[in-house]
Short mmCIF file of C-alpha atoms in Angstrom, two decimals:
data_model
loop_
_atom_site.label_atom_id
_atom_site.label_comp_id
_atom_site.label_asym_id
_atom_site.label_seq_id
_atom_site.Cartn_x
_atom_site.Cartn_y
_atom_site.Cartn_z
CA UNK A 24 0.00 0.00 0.00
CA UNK A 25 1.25 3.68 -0.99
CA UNK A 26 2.18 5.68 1.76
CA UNK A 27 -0.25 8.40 2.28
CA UNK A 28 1.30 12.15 3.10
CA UNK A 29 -1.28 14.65 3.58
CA UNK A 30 -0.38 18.63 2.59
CA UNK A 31 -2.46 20.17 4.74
CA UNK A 32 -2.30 24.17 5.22
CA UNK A 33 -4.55 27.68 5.24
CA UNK A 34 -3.78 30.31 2.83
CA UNK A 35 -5.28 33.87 2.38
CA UNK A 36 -3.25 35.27 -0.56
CA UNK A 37 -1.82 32.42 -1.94
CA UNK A 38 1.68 32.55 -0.67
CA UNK A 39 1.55 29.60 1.26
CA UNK A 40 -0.32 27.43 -0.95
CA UNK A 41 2.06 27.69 -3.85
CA UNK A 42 4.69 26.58 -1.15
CA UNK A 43 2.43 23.44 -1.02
CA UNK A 44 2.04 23.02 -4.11
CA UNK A 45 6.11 22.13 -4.62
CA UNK A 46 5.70 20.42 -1.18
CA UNK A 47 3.48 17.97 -2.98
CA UNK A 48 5.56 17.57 -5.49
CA UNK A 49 8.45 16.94 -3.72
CA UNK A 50 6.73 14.33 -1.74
CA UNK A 51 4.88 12.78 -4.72
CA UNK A 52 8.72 12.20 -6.01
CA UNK A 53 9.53 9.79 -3.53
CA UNK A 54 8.37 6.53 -5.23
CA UNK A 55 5.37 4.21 -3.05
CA UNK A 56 4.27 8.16 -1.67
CA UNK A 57 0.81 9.56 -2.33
CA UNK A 58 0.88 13.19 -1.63
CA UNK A 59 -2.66 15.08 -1.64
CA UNK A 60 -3.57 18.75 -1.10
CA UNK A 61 -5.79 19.82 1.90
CA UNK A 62 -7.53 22.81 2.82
CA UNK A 63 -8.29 23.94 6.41
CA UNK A 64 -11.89 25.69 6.65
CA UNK A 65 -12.12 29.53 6.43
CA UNK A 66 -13.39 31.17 9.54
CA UNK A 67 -13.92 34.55 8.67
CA UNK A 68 -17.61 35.75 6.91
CA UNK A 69 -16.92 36.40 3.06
CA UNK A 70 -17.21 40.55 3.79
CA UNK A 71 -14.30 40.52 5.68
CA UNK A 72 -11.90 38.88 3.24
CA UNK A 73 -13.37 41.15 0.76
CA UNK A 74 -12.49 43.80 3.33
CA UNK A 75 -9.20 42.24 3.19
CA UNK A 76 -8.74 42.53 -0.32
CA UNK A 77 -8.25 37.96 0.00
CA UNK A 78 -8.84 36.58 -3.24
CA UNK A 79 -11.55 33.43 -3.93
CA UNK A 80 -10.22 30.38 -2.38
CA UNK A 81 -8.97 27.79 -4.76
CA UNK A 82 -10.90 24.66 -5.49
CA UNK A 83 -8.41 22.20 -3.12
CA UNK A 84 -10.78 20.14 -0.97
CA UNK A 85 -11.73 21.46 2.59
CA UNK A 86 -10.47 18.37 5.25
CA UNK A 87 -12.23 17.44 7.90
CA UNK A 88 -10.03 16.68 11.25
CA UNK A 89 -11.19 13.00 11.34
CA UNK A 90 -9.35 12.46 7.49
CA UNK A 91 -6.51 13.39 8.91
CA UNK A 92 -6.43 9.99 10.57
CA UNK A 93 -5.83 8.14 7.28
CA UNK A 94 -2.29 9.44 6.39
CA UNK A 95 0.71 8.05 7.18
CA UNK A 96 2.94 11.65 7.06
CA UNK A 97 2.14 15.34 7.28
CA UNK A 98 2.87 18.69 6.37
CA UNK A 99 1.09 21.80 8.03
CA UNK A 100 1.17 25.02 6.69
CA UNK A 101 0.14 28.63 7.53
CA UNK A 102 0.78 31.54 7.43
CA UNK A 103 2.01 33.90 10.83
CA UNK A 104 0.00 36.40 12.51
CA UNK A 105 2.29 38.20 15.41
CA UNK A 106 4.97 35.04 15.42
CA UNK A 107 2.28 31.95 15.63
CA UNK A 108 -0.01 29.95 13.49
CA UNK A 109 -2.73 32.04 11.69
CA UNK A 110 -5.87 31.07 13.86
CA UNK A 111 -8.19 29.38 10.88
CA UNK A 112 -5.16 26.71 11.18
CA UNK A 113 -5.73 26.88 14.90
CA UNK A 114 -9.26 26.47 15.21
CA UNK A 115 -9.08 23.54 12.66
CA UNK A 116 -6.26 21.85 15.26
CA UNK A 117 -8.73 22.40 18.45
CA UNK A 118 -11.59 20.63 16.53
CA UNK A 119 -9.26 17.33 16.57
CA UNK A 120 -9.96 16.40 20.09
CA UNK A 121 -11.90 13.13 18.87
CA UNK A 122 -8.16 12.18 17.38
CA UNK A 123 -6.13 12.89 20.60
CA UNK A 124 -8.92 11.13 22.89
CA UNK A 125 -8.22 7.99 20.58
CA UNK A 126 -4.32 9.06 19.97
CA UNK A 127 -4.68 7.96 16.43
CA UNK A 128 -2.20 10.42 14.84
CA UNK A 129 0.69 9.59 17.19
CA UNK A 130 3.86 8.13 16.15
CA UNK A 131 3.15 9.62 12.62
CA UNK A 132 5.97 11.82 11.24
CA UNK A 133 4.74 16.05 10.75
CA UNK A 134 6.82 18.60 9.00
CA UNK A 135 5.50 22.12 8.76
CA UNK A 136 6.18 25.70 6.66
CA UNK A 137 4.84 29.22 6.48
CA UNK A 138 4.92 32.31 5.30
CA UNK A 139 6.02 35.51 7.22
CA UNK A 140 5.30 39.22 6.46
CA UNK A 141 8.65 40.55 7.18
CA UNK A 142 12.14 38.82 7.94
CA UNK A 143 11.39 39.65 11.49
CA UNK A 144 7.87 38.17 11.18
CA UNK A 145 8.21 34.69 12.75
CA UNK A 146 9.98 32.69 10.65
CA UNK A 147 11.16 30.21 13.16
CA UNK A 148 8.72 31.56 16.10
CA UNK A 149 5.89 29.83 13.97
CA UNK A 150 6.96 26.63 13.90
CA UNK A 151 8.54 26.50 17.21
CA UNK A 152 5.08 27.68 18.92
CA UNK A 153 3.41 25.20 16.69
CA UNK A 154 5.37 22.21 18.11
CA UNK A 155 3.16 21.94 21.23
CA UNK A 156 -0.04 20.74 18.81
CA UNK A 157 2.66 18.02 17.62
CA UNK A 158 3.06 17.16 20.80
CA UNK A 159 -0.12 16.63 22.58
CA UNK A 160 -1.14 14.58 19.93
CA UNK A 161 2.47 12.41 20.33
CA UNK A 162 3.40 13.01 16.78
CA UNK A 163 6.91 12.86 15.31
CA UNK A 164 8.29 16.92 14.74
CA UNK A 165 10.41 16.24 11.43
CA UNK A 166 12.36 19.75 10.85
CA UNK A 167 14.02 19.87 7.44
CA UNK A 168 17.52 20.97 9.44
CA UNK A 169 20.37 21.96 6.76
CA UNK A 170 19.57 19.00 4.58
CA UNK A 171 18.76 21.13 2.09
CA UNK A 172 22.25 22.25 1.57
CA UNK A 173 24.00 25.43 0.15
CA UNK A 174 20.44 26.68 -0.04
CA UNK A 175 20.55 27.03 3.63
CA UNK A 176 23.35 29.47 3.65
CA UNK A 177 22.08 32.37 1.10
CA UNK A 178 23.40 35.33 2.38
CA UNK A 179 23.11 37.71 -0.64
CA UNK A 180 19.64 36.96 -1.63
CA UNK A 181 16.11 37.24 0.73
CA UNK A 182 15.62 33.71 1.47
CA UNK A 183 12.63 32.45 3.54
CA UNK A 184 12.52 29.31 5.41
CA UNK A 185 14.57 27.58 8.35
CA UNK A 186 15.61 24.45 9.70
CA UNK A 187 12.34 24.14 11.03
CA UNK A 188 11.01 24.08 7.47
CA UNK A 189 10.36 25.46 4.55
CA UNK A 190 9.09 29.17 4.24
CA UNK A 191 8.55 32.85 2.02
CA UNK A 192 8.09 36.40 2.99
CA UNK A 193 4.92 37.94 1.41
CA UNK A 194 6.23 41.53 2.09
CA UNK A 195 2.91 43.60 1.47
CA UNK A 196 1.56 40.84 -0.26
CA UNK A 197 3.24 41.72 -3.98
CA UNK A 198 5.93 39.43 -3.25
CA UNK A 199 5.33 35.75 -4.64
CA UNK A 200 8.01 32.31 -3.65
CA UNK A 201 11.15 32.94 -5.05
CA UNK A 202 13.22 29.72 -7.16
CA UNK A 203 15.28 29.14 -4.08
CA UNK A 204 12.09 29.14 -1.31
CA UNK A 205 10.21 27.02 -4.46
CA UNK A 206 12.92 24.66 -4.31
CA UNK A 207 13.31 24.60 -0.48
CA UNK A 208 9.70 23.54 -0.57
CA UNK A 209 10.25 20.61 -2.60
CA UNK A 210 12.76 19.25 -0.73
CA UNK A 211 11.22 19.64 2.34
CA UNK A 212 7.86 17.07 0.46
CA UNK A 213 10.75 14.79 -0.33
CA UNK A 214 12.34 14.78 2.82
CA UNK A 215 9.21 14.14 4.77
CA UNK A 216 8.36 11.85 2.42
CA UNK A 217 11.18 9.78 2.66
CA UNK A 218 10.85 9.68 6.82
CA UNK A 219 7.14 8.40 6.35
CA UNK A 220 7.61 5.85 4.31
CA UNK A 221 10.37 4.50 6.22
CA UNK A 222 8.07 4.68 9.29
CA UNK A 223 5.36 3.10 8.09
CA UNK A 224 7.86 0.00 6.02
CA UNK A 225 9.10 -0.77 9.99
CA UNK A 226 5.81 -0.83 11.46
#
């Protein structure tokens, strides 16, 4: 049986979901892997995105938290708001209380990336806040570290990401991935993808 790695993140303006969109292919690379897309539900009322100048959601399926239980692998995105998780990630996480009662995700690998408005904006604060959902649920944190390489150590360009995963700066919103934060992405699928299927071929 393929192993299953779920992509499962929010996005308001698109920054993060093109990041998941190289994450699943990066993870669909890995051969035996099944990568699929996922969509947390949007909690604000359609005025206030228009408010917020967000543009239509795309048409990736909405998950519900018990689907999440039928992967083997994860990797959560979002994007920051003041140096955490955006809370329409959040509020999808609190609804998976049915999961931790039966501790059906634990032992299964997670990854995660994001997208910061600024250098300064959280780009390792996210994930490291983020760990303690990991946690309760007695998942497996799988940080990218500097397996990624030279890329790691780009001093002359702006370069989003981390060890703790993959990542982008949307600036004011005009600024889209960059080759290098595309490619960080990818690896960070493959890498994930790797660690799951190993998992899952020793249990």
């Amino acid at each position: 049986m393929a192993t299953k790695v779920y992509i499962v993140y929010y996005s308001m303006y698109g920054h993060v979901e093109k990041l998941a969109e190289e994450i699943k292919k990066g993870a669909s690379s890995v051969e035996g892997v099944e990568a699929k897309l996922w969509q947390v539900p949007e909690t604000l009322p359609e005025e206030v995105l228009g408010k917020m100048s967000a543009p239509p959601k795309s048409d990736v399926p909405i998950i519900t938290p018990n689907e999440l239980a039928e992967a083997d692998g994860f990797v959560f995105g979002f994007p920051t708001r003041f140096g955490m998780m955006a809370a329409q990630f959040k509020a999808f996480l609190d609804a998976t209380g049915g999961l931790w009662r039966t501790q059906q995700l634990a032992g299964k690998p997670a990854g995660m990336f994001y997208s910061t408005g600024s250098q300064g904006g959280g780009q390792e604060t996210t994930a490291l806040t983020a760990i303690t959902q990991l946690v309760h649920h007695g998942m497996i944190f799988v940080p990218i570290g500097y397996t990624f390489g030279a890329g790691m150590f780009e001093m002359e360009k702006v370069k989003g990401g981390s060890p703790y995963g993959a990542g982008t700066f949307a600036g004011d919103g005009s600024r889209q991935p960059t080759e290098l934060e595309l490619e960080q992405a990818f690896h960070q699928g493959k890498h994930i993808a790797g660690i799951a299927k190993k998992l899952k071929g020793s249990a």
